[in-house]
XYZ file of N, CA and C in Angstrom:
282
model
N 123.126 108.576 41.440
C 123.958 108.064 40.792
C 123.447 107.323 39.623
N 123.736 107.617 38.394
C 123.456 107.148 37.203
C 123.954 105.642 36.909
N 123.222 104.773 36.318
C 123.716 103.492 35.930
C 124.267 103.537 34.814
N 125.632 102.607 34.999
C 126.134 102.443 33.576
C 125.378 101.385 32.449
N 125.591 101.325 31.286
C 124.873 100.419 30.614
C 125.271 99.026 30.860
N 126.261 98.733 31.279
C 126.819 97.360 31.838
C 125.868 97.106 33.249
N 125.750 97.972 33.969
C 124.897 97.930 35.329
C 123.411 97.730 34.792
N 122.887 98.427 33.817
C 121.440 98.203 33.469
C 121.228 96.804 32.916
N 122.114 96.304 32.001
C 122.029 95.125 31.492
C 122.109 94.070 32.589
N 122.960 94.350 33.657
C 123.006 93.141 34.777
C 121.801 93.270 35.464
N 121.312 94.376 35.640
C 120.012 94.496 36.480
C 119.119 93.815 35.798
N 118.889 94.324 34.380
C 117.662 93.708 33.612
C 118.043 92.131 33.408
N 118.883 91.432 33.535
C 119.468 89.994 33.223
C 118.978 89.316 34.903
N 119.122 89.881 35.856
C 118.854 89.763 37.209
C 117.090 89.493 37.285
N 116.578 90.834 36.889
C 115.068 90.641 36.532
C 114.451 89.635 35.892
N 115.199 89.466 34.658
C 114.646 88.309 33.852
C 114.794 86.916 34.539
N 116.074 86.817 35.026
C 116.328 85.434 35.821
C 115.201 85.228 36.919
N 114.991 86.244 37.779
C 113.899 85.972 38.634
C 112.614 85.713 37.897
N 112.139 86.397 36.850
C 110.934 86.039 36.268
C 110.980 84.519 35.677
N 112.088 84.220 35.037
C 112.151 82.812 34.464
C 112.080 81.977 35.627
N 112.765 82.046 36.935
C 112.476 81.164 37.940
C 111.202 81.085 38.504
N 110.323 82.358 38.436
C 108.841 82.161 38.703
C 108.073 81.351 37.822
N 108.484 81.798 36.494
C 107.593 80.964 35.421
C 108.012 79.323 35.564
N 109.323 79.095 35.937
C 109.569 77.390 36.114
C 108.826 77.041 37.279
N 108.878 77.761 38.270
C 108.014 77.153 39.290
C 106.401 76.945 39.313
N 105.974 78.062 38.703
C 104.500 77.857 38.096
C 104.349 76.607 37.017
N 105.283 76.666 36.090
C 105.209 75.498 35.201
C 105.335 74.100 35.899
N 106.071 73.993 36.900
C 106.138 72.797 37.741
C 105.030 72.426 38.548
N 104.363 73.421 39.147
C 103.147 73.681 39.902
C 101.980 72.843 38.941
N 101.886 73.345 37.601
C 100.922 73.079 36.713
C 101.183 71.570 36.282
N 102.494 71.246 35.951
C 102.844 69.959 35.625
C 102.184 68.824 36.701
N 102.472 69.310 37.941
C 102.008 68.346 39.193
C 100.713 68.202 39.176
N 100.038 69.400 39.051
C 98.386 69.434 38.874
C 97.886 68.678 37.942
N 98.466 68.579 36.740
C 98.153 67.839 35.566
C 98.364 66.335 35.786
N 99.329 66.057 36.621
C 99.617 64.592 36.860
C 98.562 64.170 37.848
N 98.242 65.000 38.916
C 97.270 64.785 39.946
C 95.892 64.522 39.177
N 95.586 65.510 38.287
C 94.302 65.453 37.659
C 94.348 63.972 36.894
N 95.301 63.772 36.208
C 95.157 62.764 35.332
C 94.870 61.475 36.099
N 95.518 61.381 37.098
C 95.233 60.156 38.215
C 93.659 60.109 38.799
N 93.221 61.038 38.926
C 91.940 61.584 39.461
C 91.032 60.966 38.298
N 91.336 61.253 37.022
C 90.558 60.831 35.917
C 90.610 59.223 35.561
N 91.964 58.915 35.868
C 91.915 57.506 35.317
C 91.121 56.631 36.666
N 91.247 57.003 37.840
C 90.596 56.462 38.893
C 88.940 56.468 38.503
N 88.535 57.813 38.076
C 87.161 58.237 37.960
C 86.690 56.989 36.712
N 87.602 57.004 35.590
C 87.057 56.203 34.527
C 87.027 54.626 35.007
N 87.996 54.033 35.801
C 87.975 52.698 36.439
C 86.582 52.567 37.155
N 86.454 53.555 38.003
C 85.011 53.533 38.746
C 83.747 53.237 37.979
N 84.204 54.199 36.670
C 82.743 54.276 35.891
C 82.694 53.002 34.961
N 83.759 52.243 34.647
C 83.822 50.872 34.199
C 83.110 49.828 35.203
N 83.666 49.961 36.155
C 83.167 49.104 37.323
C 81.486 49.194 37.400
N 81.191 50.477 37.675
C 79.580 50.676 37.568
C 78.934 50.278 36.471
N 79.341 50.502 35.096
C 78.845 50.059 33.902
C 78.662 48.646 33.980
N 79.732 47.881 34.302
C 79.437 46.438 34.488
C 78.602 45.926 35.443
N 78.514 46.708 36.704
C 77.350 46.294 37.621
C 76.071 46.409 36.892
N 75.822 47.742 36.152
C 74.502 47.934 35.694
C 74.044 46.850 34.608
N 75.117 46.518 33.833
C 74.888 45.549 32.792
C 74.336 43.997 33.552
N 75.181 43.768 34.729
C 74.774 42.582 35.393
C 73.258 42.611 35.904
N 73.060 43.752 36.572
C 71.832 43.877 37.118
C 70.773 44.059 35.989
N 70.947 44.415 34.899
C 69.851 44.348 33.740
C 69.801 43.221 33.326
N 70.920 42.509 33.480
C 70.797 40.854 32.719
C 69.932 40.207 33.810
N 70.272 40.275 35.123
C 69.497 39.732 36.275
C 67.985 39.987 36.088
N 67.504 41.359 35.980
C 66.269 41.965 35.784
C 65.568 41.034 34.640
N 66.172 40.960 33.551
C 65.578 40.355 32.360
C 65.378 38.902 32.513
N 66.306 38.258 33.204
C 66.121 36.845 33.721
C 65.002 36.779 34.702
N 64.779 37.520 35.535
C 63.725 37.577 36.490
C 62.359 37.795 35.830
N 62.487 38.865 34.898
C 61.297 39.099 34.246
C 60.816 37.968 33.517
N 61.593 37.281 32.784
C 61.269 36.074 31.857
C 60.807 34.859 32.808
N 61.537 34.906 34.182
C 60.843 33.782 34.861
C 59.573 34.097 35.523
N 59.357 35.538 35.603
C 57.925 35.719 36.019
C 56.799 35.333 35.142
N 57.415 35.842 33.612
C 56.179 35.302 32.473
C 56.071 34.007 32.549
N 57.098 33.228 32.858
C 56.953 31.809 32.523
C 56.028 31.214 33.808
N 56.369 31.681 34.958
C 55.398 31.156 36.171
C 54.135 31.682 35.796
N 53.777 32.798 35.179
C 52.267 33.328 35.033
C 51.765 32.406 34.111
N 52.584 32.121 32.963
C 51.879 31.036 32.025
C 51.659 29.791 32.618
N 52.689 29.526 33.531
C 52.223 27.959 34.108
C 51.160 28.181 34.958
N 51.105 29.200 35.660
C 49.671 29.419 36.638
C 48.351 29.322 35.788
N 48.282 30.184 34.761
C 47.261 30.430 33.900
C 46.892 28.937 33.144
N 47.870 28.314 32.781
C 47.673 26.918 32.341
C 47.160 26.026 33.364
N 47.705 25.947 34.704
C 47.039 25.218 35.817
C 45.689 25.537 35.942
N 45.497 27.069 35.878
C 44.150 27.456 36.133
C 43.079 26.685 35.068
N 43.712 26.928 33.917
C 42.857 26.341 32.892
C 42.424 24.677 32.945
N 43.308 24.070 33.310
C 43.277 22.535 33.770
C 42.412 22.520 34.773
N 42.247 23.168 35.670
C 41.429 23.005 37.070
C 40.112 23.453 36.609
N 39.855 24.494 35.660
C 38.518 24.984 35.112
C 37.869 23.743 34.389
N 38.858 23.017 33.460
C 38.458 21.972 32.917
C 37.926 20.838 33.652
N 38.749 20.408 34.818
C 38.440 19.646 35.767
C 37.228 19.663 36.370
N 37.045 21.190 36.840
C 35.735 21.488 37.590
C 34.346 21.294 36.662
N 34.751 21.779 35.324
C 33.667 21.561 34.408
C 33.206 20.017 34.103
N 34.226 19.178 34.031
C 34.135 17.816 33.694
C 33.415 17.258 34.945
N 33.478 17.648 36.116
C 33.059 16.939 37.447
C 31.634 17.321 37.497
N 31.278 18.718 36.829
C 30.029 19.360 36.923
C 29.205 18.659 36.008
N 29.703 18.090 34.722
C 29.064 17.410 33.772
C 28.759 16.123 34.179
N 29.617 15.584 35.147
C 29.469 13.966 35.471
C 28.527 13.998 36.623
N 28.148 15.146 37.289
C 27.281 14.796 38.112
C 26.044 14.876 37.592
């Protein structure tokens, strides 16, 4: 049995409607995936900011500790020089 032009048009409309529904479902899935990925990126960026802050804090602490070490070394060297002076003065006095 041959289709009438009206039946052919209705069949084509039905096929196109099915394709449009599939496209809509795929689009909704892509949009949902996009929202999830944006949330993942937002969380990752937040974590990255926290880590950067931690690194900056640790670098600052390290710099302070290195400065303290240099100051302590200078004090020790100064004390050693004074001890050497005292020892040489006592050696001269005897």
